[in-house]
Amino acid sequence: IEVRDGNFSKIHQDSNDKKTDDVQLGNNFKYNENNSLHFTRSGFDRVIYQVVSDVSIPEVEKLQADKTEYPENFTRYTEIPEKFDERIKTFTEQITNGKTNRFDKAKAVEQYLQNNFGYTLDLTVGGDEPLADFLFNVKQGHCEYFSSAMAMMLRTQGIATRIVNGFQQGEFNDSAGVY
């Protein structure tokens, strides 16, 4: 990441999500206990940043063969809330029946949700357990319902998941030189 806030700073993170200490972070940058980088904005100055990501796509065979144990700091990505409808675990076991690796289980859940549920912006899900209501009653919702359902379904199978929201880059403004 290259951040311009009056000066330039470069922050590098390697593919194992561990910080490298070859650069000096500005006062506004901090790493938390999970090695996530946070920027605290000061004042109302515009912050301009650039991110370069590795967007290579691994081979399916490598993903299917991956049996790497999760590092200790991944336990939070496998946690399930205390109040959780057990039907979701049973339902996911049915969907992933016969799948022997994390990748194939994830693809099975993804395909099931894509093929058997509808997309809507109408918020009709409710009750004490909205995820269960989405999966067993309403069977339609917006992207957050789908991502939450898939994440929690996979967690019931011991597969580490997290939900990441973001935005596309938008349109480039040639005059201002920004998106």
C-alpha positions in Angstrom: 0.0 0.0 0.0 1.3 3.4 -0.8 -0.4 6.2 1.1 0.0 9.9 0.4 -0.8 12.1 3.3 1.7 14.9 2.7 4.4 12.2 2.3 4.8 8.7 1.0 5.0 5.6 3.1 5.1 2.0 1.8 3.7 -0.8 3.8 4.3 -4.4 2.7 2.5 -7.6 3.7 3.7 -10.9 2.4 1.5 -13.8 1.2 1.3 -15.3 4.7 -0.4 -12.2 6.0 2.6 -11.3 8.2 3.9 -7.8 8.4 7.4 -7.0 7.3 9.4 -4.5 9.2 11.5 -3.2 6.4 9.7 0.1 6.4 8.7 2.7 9.0 5.0 3.1 9.5 3.7 6.6 10.0 2.0 7.5 13.3 -1.5 6.8 11.7 -0.7 3.2 11.0 -1.0 0.4 13.6 -1.0 -3.4 13.5 -3.5 -5.1 15.8 -3.1 -8.4 17.5 -4.3 -10.2 14.4 -1.7 -8.5 12.3 -4.3 -6.4 10.5 -3.1 -3.0 9.4 -5.2 0.0 10.5 -5.0 3.6 9.4 -6.4 6.3 11.8 -7.4 9.4 9.9 -6.4 12.7 11.3 -8.2 15.9 10.2 -10.1 16.2 7.1 -7.3 15.8 4.5 -8.0 13.5 1.7 -6.2 10.2 1.9 -5.0 8.7 -1.4 -3.9 5.2 -1.4 -2.9 2.5 -3.9 -3.1 -1.3 -3.3 -1.5 -3.9 -5.4 -2.9 -7.4 -4.9 -1.9 -10.9 -6.1 -5.0 -11.9 -8.1 -3.6 -15.2 -9.5 -6.0 -18.1 -9.4 -4.7 -21.3 -8.0 -5.3 -24.6 -9.9 -8.4 -26.4 -8.7 -6.4 -29.6 -8.2 -4.1 -27.7 -5.7 -7.1 -26.4 -3.8 -8.6 -29.8 -3.6 -5.4 -31.3 -2.4 -4.8 -28.6 0.3 -5.0 -30.2 3.7 -2.9 -27.5 5.5 -3.8 -27.1 9.1 -5.1 -23.7 10.0 -2.7 -21.5 12.1 -3.7 -20.7 15.6 -4.9 -17.2 14.8 -7.5 -18.7 12.4 -9.6 -20.1 15.2 -11.9 -17.0 15.1 -12.7 -17.9 11.5 -14.1 -21.3 12.6 -16.2 -20.1 15.6 -19.9 -20.6 15.7 -22.1 -18.5 18.0 -23.5 -20.1 21.1 -27.0 -19.5 19.9 -27.0 -21.3 16.6 -29.6 -23.4 14.9 -28.3 -26.9 14.7 -30.4 -27.6 11.6 -27.9 -25.5 9.7 -25.1 -28.0 10.4 -27.2 -31.0 9.4 -28.4 -29.2 6.3 -24.8 -28.4 5.3 -23.8 -32.0 5.9 -26.5 -33.1 3.5 -25.3 -30.6 0.8 -21.6 -31.6 1.2 -22.2 -35.3 1.5 -19.5 -37.2 -0.4 -17.2 -34.2 -0.7 -13.8 -35.0 0.8 -12.0 -31.7 0.8 -12.6 -28.1 1.8 -12.7 -26.8 -1.8 -15.3 -29.2 -3.0 -17.5 -28.6 0.1 -17.3 -24.9 -0.5 -18.2 -25.3 -4.1 -21.2 -27.5 -3.2 -22.5 -25.0 -0.8 -22.0 -22.1 -3.3 -23.8 -24.0 -6.0 -26.6 -25.0 -3.8 -27.3 -21.5 -2.7 -27.0 -20.2 -6.3 -29.4 -22.8 -7.7 -32.0 -23.0 -4.9 -32.3 -19.5 -3.5 -33.4 -16.2 -5.0 -31.9 -12.7 -4.9 -34.0 -9.8 -3.6 -33.5 -6.5 -1.8 -36.8 -6.9 0.1 -35.9 -7.6 3.7 -38.4 -10.3 4.6 -36.1 -12.4 6.9 -36.7 -12.0 10.6 -37.0 -13.7 13.9 -34.5 -14.5 16.6 -32.3 -16.4 14.1 -32.4 -14.6 10.7 -29.9 -17.0 9.1 -32.1 -20.0 9.8 -35.1 -18.1 8.6 -33.2 -17.3 5.4 -32.2 -20.9 4.8 -35.3 -22.8 5.9 -38.2 -20.4 5.2 -37.7 -17.3 3.1 -35.0 -18.7 0.7 -34.3 -15.4 -0.8 -32.3 -12.4 0.2 -29.5 -10.0 -0.7 -25.8 -10.6 -0.9 -25.2 -10.3 2.9 -27.6 -13.2 3.5 -25.8 -15.3 0.9 -22.4 -14.6 2.2 -23.4 -15.0 5.9 -25.1 -18.3 5.1 -22.2 -19.7 3.2 -19.7 -18.6 5.8 -21.6 -20.1 8.7 -22.5 -23.3 6.8 -18.8 -23.9 6.0 -17.8 -23.1 9.6 -20.1 -26.0 10.7 -17.8 -28.2 8.6 -14.7 -26.9 10.2 -13.8 -24.7 7.2 -12.4 -21.3 8.2 -14.3 -18.4 6.6 -14.7 -14.7 6.9 -16.8 -12.2 5.1 -15.2 -9.3 3.4 -17.2 -6.4 1.9 -15.8 -3.9 -0.5 -16.5 -1.7 -3.4 -15.4 -1.7 -7.0 -13.1 1.0 -8.2 -15.7 3.2 -9.8 -14.9 5.5 -12.8 -11.6 7.2 -13.3 -11.8 11.0 -13.4 -9.1 12.1 -15.9 -9.3 15.8 -14.7 -8.7 15.0 -11.1 -6.6 11.9 -11.7 -8.7 9.8 -9.1 -11.4 7.3 -9.0 
